[in-house]
Amino acid sequence: EIVLTQSPGTLSLSPGERATLSCRASQSVSSSYLGWYQQKPGQAPRLLIYGASSRATGIPERFSGSGSGTDFTLTISRLEPEDFAVYYCQQYGTSPPGFTFGQGTKLEIK
Amino acid sequence: QVTLRESGPALVKPTQTLTLTCSFSGFSLSTNGMCVSWIRQPPGKALEWLARIDWDGDKFYNTSLKTRLIISKVTSKNQVVLTMTNMDPVDTATYYCARIVVASGSYLFDYWGQGALVTVSS
């Protein structure tokens, strides 16, 4: 089973700054199968990025995803107040078939 | 408009079986490429995928929980049911159901229910 490790655990930044979140897989992941989700307190997760780099419907352009193989990155170009939340990466594995999530990165206001 | 809603008991006793229902609208689980999954999140912890059922009836489970889970669908009622046996306090979590759309070779968890908190305690 593929393990996803996210870093850092907590990222403290100010509005307007650039955020870079990392997701590292224990073995190679198809880019098609890598997604990113945002979760705010008391809410369900929201899909941000699928296929490693494609923005989901309605997601602002300041969110972008990149990477391949075992290293993937979520970048938020200029932080807005509403972006402070927990972010999870997720992958789909085929052997055995199933999904795993990273442990999350908390993005907090500095 | 796609919506999903989880329902079930808020409190179960250790060793009991949990049954959760996901009632959805705005899509059909008989449509090619549609799936529904269950995901859970213990308080203050990360998300954990549990199970998935596809439009064609295929079912997939988290390998570490496979012996305790059953997922099923009632297409005519737009419902997906998850049963989890032998509940333990460590199973205390918010349980979410989510729609998955298979598109462009990717699996998109694009709509989620609001979640149902299940506490396991005697």
PDB file of C-alpha atoms in Angstrom:
ATOM      1  CA  GLU A   1       0.000   0.000   0.000  1.00  0.00           C
ATOM      2  CA  ILE A   2       1.280   3.443  -0.929  1.00  0.00           C
ATOM      3  CA  VAL A   3       1.864   5.827   1.972  1.00  0.00           C
ATOM      4  CA  LEU A   4       1.594   9.576   1.441  1.00  0.00           C
ATOM      5  CA  THR A   5       3.674  11.848   3.665  1.00  0.00           C
ATOM      6  CA  GLN A   6       2.823  15.530   3.713  1.00  0.00           C
ATOM      7  CA  SER A   7       5.131  18.301   4.809  1.00  0.00           C
ATOM      8  CA  PRO A   8       5.265  20.486   6.660  1.00  0.00           C
ATOM      9  CA  GLY A   9       2.765  19.426   9.300  1.00  0.00           C
ATOM     10  CA  THR A  10       1.922  23.054   9.978  1.00  0.00           C
ATOM     11  CA  LEU A  11       2.702  26.068   7.811  1.00  0.00           C
ATOM     12  CA  SER A  12       2.391  29.560   9.270  1.00  0.00           C
ATOM     13  CA  LEU A  13       2.087  32.319   6.691  1.00  0.00           C
ATOM     14  CA  SER A  14       0.458  35.699   6.226  1.00  0.00           C
ATOM     15  CA  PRO A  15      -2.230  36.680   3.716  1.00  0.00           C
ATOM     16  CA  GLY A  16      -0.648  37.628   0.425  1.00  0.00           C
ATOM     17  CA  GLU A  17       2.260  35.217   0.828  1.00  0.00           C
ATOM     18  CA  ARG A  18       2.925  32.139  -1.290  1.00  0.00           C
ATOM     19  CA  ALA A  19       2.277  28.691   0.181  1.00  0.00           C
ATOM     20  CA  THR A  20       4.025  25.538  -0.964  1.00  0.00           C
ATOM     21  CA  LEU A  21       2.747  22.217   0.370  1.00  0.00           C
ATOM     22  CA  SER A  22       4.488  18.935  -0.299  1.00  0.00           C
ATOM     23  CA  CYS A  23       3.179  15.394  -0.690  1.00  0.00           C
ATOM     24  CA  ARG A  24       5.641  12.531  -1.025  1.00  0.00           C
ATOM     25  CA  ALA A  25       4.590   8.988  -1.933  1.00  0.00           C
ATOM     26  CA  SER A  26       6.335   5.828  -0.741  1.00  0.00           C
ATOM     27  CA  GLN A  27       6.343   4.587  -4.331  1.00  0.00           C
ATOM     28  CA  SER A  28       5.566   6.052  -7.711  1.00  0.00           C
ATOM     29  CA  VAL A  29       2.015   7.298  -8.228  1.00  0.00           C
ATOM     30  CA  SER A  30       0.365   7.933 -11.568  1.00  0.00           C
ATOM     31  CA  SER A  31      -0.232  11.655 -11.911  1.00  0.00           C
ATOM     32  CA  SER A  32      -3.784  10.865 -12.995  1.00  0.00           C
ATOM     33  CA  TYR A  33      -4.442   9.447  -9.557  1.00  0.00           C
ATOM     34  CA  LEU A  34      -3.184  12.294  -7.343  1.00  0.00           C
ATOM     35  CA  GLY A  35      -5.585  14.828  -5.866  1.00  0.00           C
ATOM     36  CA  TRP A  36      -5.643  17.617  -3.296  1.00  0.00           C
ATOM     37  CA  TYR A  37      -8.446  18.541  -0.903  1.00  0.00           C
ATOM     38  CA  GLN A  38      -9.089  21.479   1.405  1.00  0.00           C
ATOM     39  CA  GLN A  39     -10.906  21.078   4.700  1.00  0.00           C
ATOM     40  CA  LYS A  40     -12.066  23.841   6.987  1.00  0.00           C
ATOM     41  CA  PRO A  41     -13.143  23.227  10.601  1.00  0.00           C
ATOM     42  CA  GLY A  42     -16.527  21.564  10.853  1.00  0.00           C
ATOM     43  CA  GLN A  43     -16.805  21.117   7.096  1.00  0.00           C
ATOM     44  CA  ALA A  44     -16.417  18.278   4.651  1.00  0.00           C
ATOM     45  CA  PRO A  45     -13.342  18.252   2.429  1.00  0.00           C
ATOM     46  CA  ARG A  46     -13.489  20.088  -0.893  1.00  0.00           C
ATOM     47  CA  LEU A  47     -11.806  18.904  -4.066  1.00  0.00           C
ATOM     48  CA  LEU A  48      -9.184  21.384  -5.272  1.00  0.00           C
ATOM     49  CA  ILE A  49      -6.929  19.538  -7.708  1.00  0.00           C
ATOM     50  CA  TYR A  50      -7.227  16.259  -9.583  1.00  0.00           C
ATOM     51  CA  GLY A  51      -4.850  14.547 -11.949  1.00  0.00           C
ATOM     52  CA  ALA A  52      -2.017  16.260 -10.025  1.00  0.00           C
ATOM     53  CA  SER A  53      -2.476  19.576 -11.829  1.00  0.00           C
ATOM     54  CA  SER A  54      -6.065  20.105 -12.986  1.00  0.00           C
ATOM     55  CA  ARG A  55      -8.183  22.534 -11.002  1.00  0.00           C
ATOM     56  CA  ALA A  56     -11.648  21.347 -10.049  1.00  0.00           C
ATOM     57  CA  THR A  57     -14.681  23.357 -11.064  1.00  0.00           C
ATOM     58  CA  GLY A  58     -14.838  26.726  -9.347  1.00  0.00           C
ATOM     59  CA  ILE A  59     -11.371  26.580  -7.818  1.00  0.00           C
ATOM     60  CA  PRO A  60      -9.493  29.910  -8.090  1.00  0.00           C
ATOM     61  CA  GLU A  61      -6.434  30.172 -10.305  1.00  0.00           C
ATOM     62  CA  ARG A  62      -4.200  30.914  -7.309  1.00  0.00           C
ATOM     63  CA  PHE A  63      -4.334  27.178  -6.540  1.00  0.00           C
ATOM     64  CA  SER A  64      -2.040  25.042  -8.659  1.00  0.00           C
ATOM     65  CA  GLY A  65      -0.712  21.512  -8.483  1.00  0.00           C
ATOM     66  CA  SER A  66       2.419  19.996  -9.905  1.00  0.00           C
ATOM     67  CA  GLY A  67       4.706  17.013  -9.634  1.00  0.00           C
ATOM     68  CA  SER A  68       5.128  13.467 -10.788  1.00  0.00           C
ATOM     69  CA  GLY A  69       6.375  10.094  -9.627  1.00  0.00           C
ATOM     70  CA  THR A  70       6.737  10.339  -5.862  1.00  0.00           C
ATOM     71  CA  ASP A  71       6.833  14.111  -5.325  1.00  0.00           C
ATOM     72  CA  PHE A  72       3.834  16.387  -5.676  1.00  0.00           C
ATOM     73  CA  THR A  73       3.233  19.999  -4.705  1.00  0.00           C
ATOM     74  CA  LEU A  74       0.229  22.205  -4.064  1.00  0.00           C
ATOM     75  CA  THR A  75       0.978  25.894  -4.465  1.00  0.00           C
ATOM     76  CA  ILE A  76      -1.232  28.785  -3.426  1.00  0.00           C
ATOM     77  CA  SER A  77       0.210  31.842  -5.158  1.00  0.00           C
ATOM     78  CA  ARG A  78      -1.175  34.603  -2.914  1.00  0.00           C
ATOM     79  CA  LEU A  79      -2.945  33.551   0.244  1.00  0.00           C
ATOM     80  CA  GLU A  80      -6.423  34.868   0.891  1.00  0.00           C
ATOM     81  CA  PRO A  81      -7.922  34.794   4.409  1.00  0.00           C
ATOM     82  CA  GLU A  82     -10.274  31.978   3.383  1.00  0.00           C
ATOM     83  CA  ASP A  83      -7.355  29.724   2.362  1.00  0.00           C
ATOM     84  CA  PHE A  84      -6.289  28.974   5.922  1.00  0.00           C
ATOM     85  CA  ALA A  85      -7.362  25.378   6.410  1.00  0.00           C
ATOM     86  CA  VAL A  86      -6.061  21.814   6.392  1.00  0.00           C
ATOM     87  CA  TYR A  87      -4.945  20.367   3.073  1.00  0.00           C
ATOM     88  CA  TYR A  88      -4.817  16.679   2.202  1.00  0.00           C
ATOM     89  CA  CYS A  89      -3.281  14.904  -0.729  1.00  0.00           C
ATOM     90  CA  GLN A  90      -4.873  11.660  -1.897  1.00  0.00           C
ATOM     91  CA  GLN A  91      -3.872   8.921  -4.281  1.00  0.00           C
ATOM     92  CA  TYR A  92      -5.570   6.010  -5.964  1.00  0.00           C
ATOM     93  CA  GLY A  93      -3.673   2.755  -6.043  1.00  0.00           C
ATOM     94  CA  THR A  94      -4.432  -0.187  -8.292  1.00  0.00           C
ATOM     95  CA  SER A  95      -2.786  -2.996  -6.375  1.00  0.00           C
ATOM     96  CA  PRO A  96      -4.774  -3.391  -4.269  1.00  0.00           C
ATOM     97  CA  PRO A  97      -7.362  -0.970  -5.649  1.00  0.00           C
ATOM     98  CA  GLY A  98      -8.142   1.772  -3.172  1.00  0.00           C
ATOM     99  CA  PHE A  99      -7.442   5.292  -1.984  1.00  0.00           C
ATOM    100  CA  THR A 100      -5.114   6.694   0.642  1.00  0.00           C
ATOM    101  CA  PHE A 101      -4.828  10.166   2.125  1.00  0.00           C
ATOM    102  CA  GLY A 102      -1.851  11.966   3.526  1.00  0.00           C
ATOM    103  CA  GLN A 103      -1.877  13.061   7.143  1.00  0.00           C
ATOM    104  CA  GLY A 104      -2.609  16.656   6.186  1.00  0.00           C
ATOM    105  CA  THR A 105      -0.887  20.046   6.325  1.00  0.00           C
ATOM    106  CA  LYS A 106      -2.432  22.733   8.472  1.00  0.00           C
ATOM    107  CA  LEU A 107      -2.068  26.164   6.929  1.00  0.00           C
ATOM    108  CA  GLU A 108      -2.431  28.753   9.672  1.00  0.00           C
ATOM    109  CA  ILE A 109      -2.314  32.512   9.837  1.00  0.00           C
ATOM    110  CA  LYS A 110       0.987  33.867  11.079  1.00  0.00           C
TER     111      LYS A 110
ATOM    112  CA  GLN B   1     -27.826  19.968  -7.973  1.00  0.00           C
ATOM    113  CA  VAL B   2     -25.870  17.130  -6.391  1.00  0.00           C
ATOM    114  CA  THR B   3     -26.360  16.485  -2.688  1.00  0.00           C
ATOM    115  CA  LEU B   4     -25.442  13.643  -0.354  1.00  0.00           C
ATOM    116  CA  ARG B   5     -26.562  13.100   3.219  1.00  0.00           C
ATOM    117  CA  GLU B   6     -25.383  10.537   5.739  1.00  0.00           C
ATOM    118  CA  SER B   7     -27.754   9.067   8.303  1.00  0.00           C
ATOM    119  CA  GLY B   8     -27.419   6.537  11.066  1.00  0.00           C
ATOM    120  CA  PRO B   9     -26.971   6.181  14.805  1.00  0.00           C
ATOM    121  CA  ALA B  10     -24.899   8.751  16.637  1.00  0.00           C
ATOM    122  CA  LEU B  11     -23.972   6.282  19.347  1.00  0.00           C
ATOM    123  CA  VAL B  12     -23.180   2.576  19.145  1.00  0.00           C
ATOM    124  CA  LYS B  13     -21.883   0.176  21.758  1.00  0.00           C
ATOM    125  CA  PRO B  14     -18.643  -1.771  21.422  1.00  0.00           C
ATOM    126  CA  THR B  15     -19.052  -5.030  19.447  1.00  0.00           C
ATOM    127  CA  GLN B  16     -22.241  -3.754  17.789  1.00  0.00           C
ATOM    128  CA  THR B  17     -22.713  -3.396  14.042  1.00  0.00           C
ATOM    129  CA  LEU B  18     -22.956   0.103  12.562  1.00  0.00           C
ATOM    130  CA  THR B  19     -25.243   0.732   9.605  1.00  0.00           C
ATOM    131  CA  LEU B  20     -24.958   4.048   7.793  1.00  0.00           C
ATOM    132  CA  THR B  21     -27.032   5.214   4.838  1.00  0.00           C
ATOM    133  CA  CYS B  22     -25.963   7.720   2.225  1.00  0.00           C
ATOM    134  CA  SER B  23     -28.974   9.266   0.499  1.00  0.00           C
ATOM    135  CA  PHE B  24     -28.130  11.230  -2.597  1.00  0.00           C
ATOM    136  CA  SER B  25     -29.786  13.249  -5.333  1.00  0.00           C
ATOM    137  CA  GLY B  26     -28.778  14.966  -8.528  1.00  0.00           C
ATOM    138  CA  PHE B  27     -27.127  11.944 -10.114  1.00  0.00           C
ATOM    139  CA  SER B  28     -27.753   8.274 -10.734  1.00  0.00           C
ATOM    140  CA  LEU B  29     -25.469   5.511  -9.553  1.00  0.00           C
ATOM    141  CA  SER B  30     -26.422   3.548 -12.644  1.00  0.00           C
ATOM    142  CA  THR B  31     -24.648   6.088 -14.863  1.00  0.00           C
ATOM    143  CA  ASN B  32     -21.357   4.908 -16.314  1.00  0.00           C
ATOM    144  CA  GLY B  33     -18.425   6.393 -14.375  1.00  0.00           C
ATOM    145  CA  MET B  34     -20.318   7.153 -11.192  1.00  0.00           C
ATOM    146  CA  CYS B  35     -19.221   5.784  -7.824  1.00  0.00           C
ATOM    147  CA  VAL B  36     -19.950   6.445  -4.160  1.00  0.00           C
ATOM    148  CA  SER B  37     -17.384   6.095  -1.399  1.00  0.00           C
ATOM    149  CA  TRP B  38     -17.320   6.178   2.376  1.00  0.00           C
ATOM    150  CA  ILE B  39     -14.538   8.012   4.185  1.00  0.00           C
ATOM    151  CA  ARG B  40     -14.098   8.567   7.914  1.00  0.00           C
ATOM    152  CA  GLN B  41     -12.199  11.008  10.085  1.00  0.00           C
ATOM    153  CA  PRO B  42     -11.523  10.466  13.803  1.00  0.00           C
ATOM    154  CA  PRO B  43     -11.677  13.683  15.817  1.00  0.00           C
ATOM    155  CA  GLY B  44      -8.637  15.818  15.069  1.00  0.00           C
ATOM    156  CA  LYS B  45      -7.141  13.219  12.742  1.00  0.00           C
ATOM    157  CA  ALA B  46      -6.726  12.575   9.045  1.00  0.00           C
ATOM    158  CA  LEU B  47      -9.152  11.197   6.502  1.00  0.00           C
ATOM    159  CA  GLU B  48      -9.328   7.444   5.962  1.00  0.00           C
ATOM    160  CA  TRP B  49     -10.961   5.878   2.905  1.00  0.00           C
ATOM    161  CA  LEU B  50     -13.234   2.945   3.727  1.00  0.00           C
ATOM    162  CA  ALA B  51     -15.081   1.599   0.701  1.00  0.00           C
ATOM    163  CA  ARG B  52     -16.354   2.327  -2.787  1.00  0.00           C
ATOM    164  CA  ILE B  53     -19.193   1.024  -4.928  1.00  0.00           C
ATOM    165  CA  ASP B  54     -19.334   1.599  -8.663  1.00  0.00           C
ATOM    166  CA  TRP B  55     -22.120   2.105 -11.175  1.00  0.00           C
ATOM    167  CA  ASP B  56     -21.684  -1.489 -12.359  1.00  0.00           C
ATOM    168  CA  GLY B  57     -21.871  -2.944  -8.847  1.00  0.00           C
ATOM    169  CA  ASP B  58     -18.148  -3.469  -8.323  1.00  0.00           C
ATOM    170  CA  LYS B  59     -17.099  -3.009  -4.703  1.00  0.00           C
ATOM    171  CA  PHE B  60     -13.724  -2.118  -3.207  1.00  0.00           C
ATOM    172  CA  TYR B  61     -12.604  -1.973   0.415  1.00  0.00           C
ATOM    173  CA  ASN B  62      -9.808  -0.641   2.574  1.00  0.00           C
ATOM    174  CA  THR B  63      -7.667  -3.747   2.944  1.00  0.00           C
ATOM    175  CA  SER B  64      -7.122  -3.219   6.679  1.00  0.00           C
ATOM    176  CA  LEU B  65     -10.884  -3.049   7.348  1.00  0.00           C
ATOM    177  CA  LYS B  66     -12.121  -5.349   4.627  1.00  0.00           C
ATOM    178  CA  THR B  67     -13.308  -8.117   6.938  1.00  0.00           C
ATOM    179  CA  ARG B  68     -15.589  -5.703   8.810  1.00  0.00           C
ATOM    180  CA  LEU B  69     -17.143  -3.734   5.953  1.00  0.00           C
ATOM    181  CA  ILE B  70     -19.959  -4.276   3.515  1.00  0.00           C
ATOM    182  CA  ILE B  71     -21.053  -1.651   1.014  1.00  0.00           C
ATOM    183  CA  SER B  72     -24.242  -1.959  -1.016  1.00  0.00           C
ATOM    184  CA  LYS B  73     -26.523   0.176  -3.120  1.00  0.00           C
ATOM    185  CA  VAL B  74     -30.233   0.555  -3.644  1.00  0.00           C
ATOM    186  CA  THR B  75     -30.259   2.262  -7.025  1.00  0.00           C
ATOM    187  CA  SER B  76     -34.005   2.802  -7.096  1.00  0.00           C
ATOM    188  CA  LYS B  77     -33.830   4.712  -3.813  1.00  0.00           C
ATOM    189  CA  ASN B  78     -30.596   6.569  -4.597  1.00  0.00           C
ATOM    190  CA  GLN B  79     -28.972   5.133  -1.491  1.00  0.00           C
ATOM    191  CA  VAL B  80     -25.682   3.518  -0.569  1.00  0.00           C
ATOM    192  CA  VAL B  81     -25.413   1.598   2.683  1.00  0.00           C
ATOM    193  CA  LEU B  82     -22.279   0.838   4.679  1.00  0.00           C
ATOM    194  CA  THR B  83     -22.208  -1.720   7.470  1.00  0.00           C
ATOM    195  CA  MET B  84     -19.262  -2.056   9.807  1.00  0.00           C
ATOM    196  CA  THR B  85     -19.181  -4.931  12.250  1.00  0.00           C
ATOM    197  CA  ASN B  86     -17.580  -5.305  15.667  1.00  0.00           C
ATOM    198  CA  MET B  87     -17.395  -1.598  16.427  1.00  0.00           C
ATOM    199  CA  ASP B  88     -14.697  -0.391  18.817  1.00  0.00           C
ATOM    200  CA  PRO B  89     -14.060   2.976  20.505  1.00  0.00           C
ATOM    201  CA  VAL B  90     -11.243   3.597  17.998  1.00  0.00           C
ATOM    202  CA  ASP B  91     -13.924   3.643  15.301  1.00  0.00           C
ATOM    203  CA  THR B  92     -15.325   6.863  16.754  1.00  0.00           C
ATOM    204  CA  ALA B  93     -15.249   9.285  13.834  1.00  0.00           C
ATOM    205  CA  THR B  94     -17.180  11.461  11.459  1.00  0.00           C
ATOM    206  CA  TYR B  95     -18.275   9.274   8.562  1.00  0.00           C
ATOM    207  CA  TYR B  96     -18.630  10.912   5.158  1.00  0.00           C
ATOM    208  CA  CYS B  97     -20.043   9.665   1.917  1.00  0.00           C
ATOM    209  CA  ALA B  98     -18.822  11.212  -1.308  1.00  0.00           C
ATOM    210  CA  ARG B  99     -19.574  10.967  -4.996  1.00  0.00           C
ATOM    211  CA  ILE B 100     -16.720   9.901  -7.210  1.00  0.00           C
ATOM    212  CA  VAL B 101     -16.709  10.731 -10.883  1.00  0.00           C
ATOM    213  CA  VAL B 102     -14.255   8.892 -13.083  1.00  0.00           C
ATOM    214  CA  ALA B 103     -13.108  11.444 -15.617  1.00  0.00           C
ATOM    215  CA  SER B 104     -10.010  11.832 -17.752  1.00  0.00           C
ATOM    216  CA  GLY B 105      -8.531   8.795 -16.062  1.00  0.00           C
ATOM    217  CA  SER B 106      -8.885  10.417 -12.630  1.00  0.00           C
ATOM    218  CA  TYR B 107     -11.128   9.734  -9.662  1.00  0.00           C
ATOM    219  CA  LEU B 108     -12.766  12.945  -8.498  1.00  0.00           C
ATOM    220  CA  PHE B 109     -14.364  13.033  -5.046  1.00  0.00           C
ATOM    221  CA  ASP B 110     -16.332  16.039  -6.166  1.00  0.00           C
ATOM    222  CA  TYR B 111     -19.317  16.130  -3.821  1.00  0.00           C
ATOM    223  CA  TRP B 112     -19.399  15.198  -0.142  1.00  0.00           C
ATOM    224  CA  GLY B 113     -22.066  14.863   2.486  1.00  0.00           C
ATOM    225  CA  GLN B 114     -21.836  16.959   5.632  1.00  0.00           C
ATOM    226  CA  GLY B 115     -20.730  13.944   7.656  1.00  0.00           C
ATOM    227  CA  ALA B 116     -22.231  11.945  10.509  1.00  0.00           C
ATOM    228  CA  LEU B 117     -20.446  11.722  13.851  1.00  0.00           C
ATOM    229  CA  VAL B 118     -20.532   8.212  15.265  1.00  0.00           C
ATOM    230  CA  THR B 119     -19.365   7.634  18.828  1.00  0.00           C
ATOM    231  CA  VAL B 120     -18.560   4.141  20.055  1.00  0.00           C
ATOM    232  CA  SER B 121     -19.005   3.869  23.786  1.00  0.00           C
ATOM    233  CA  SER B 122     -20.650   1.632  26.322  1.00  0.00           C
TER     234      SER B 122
END
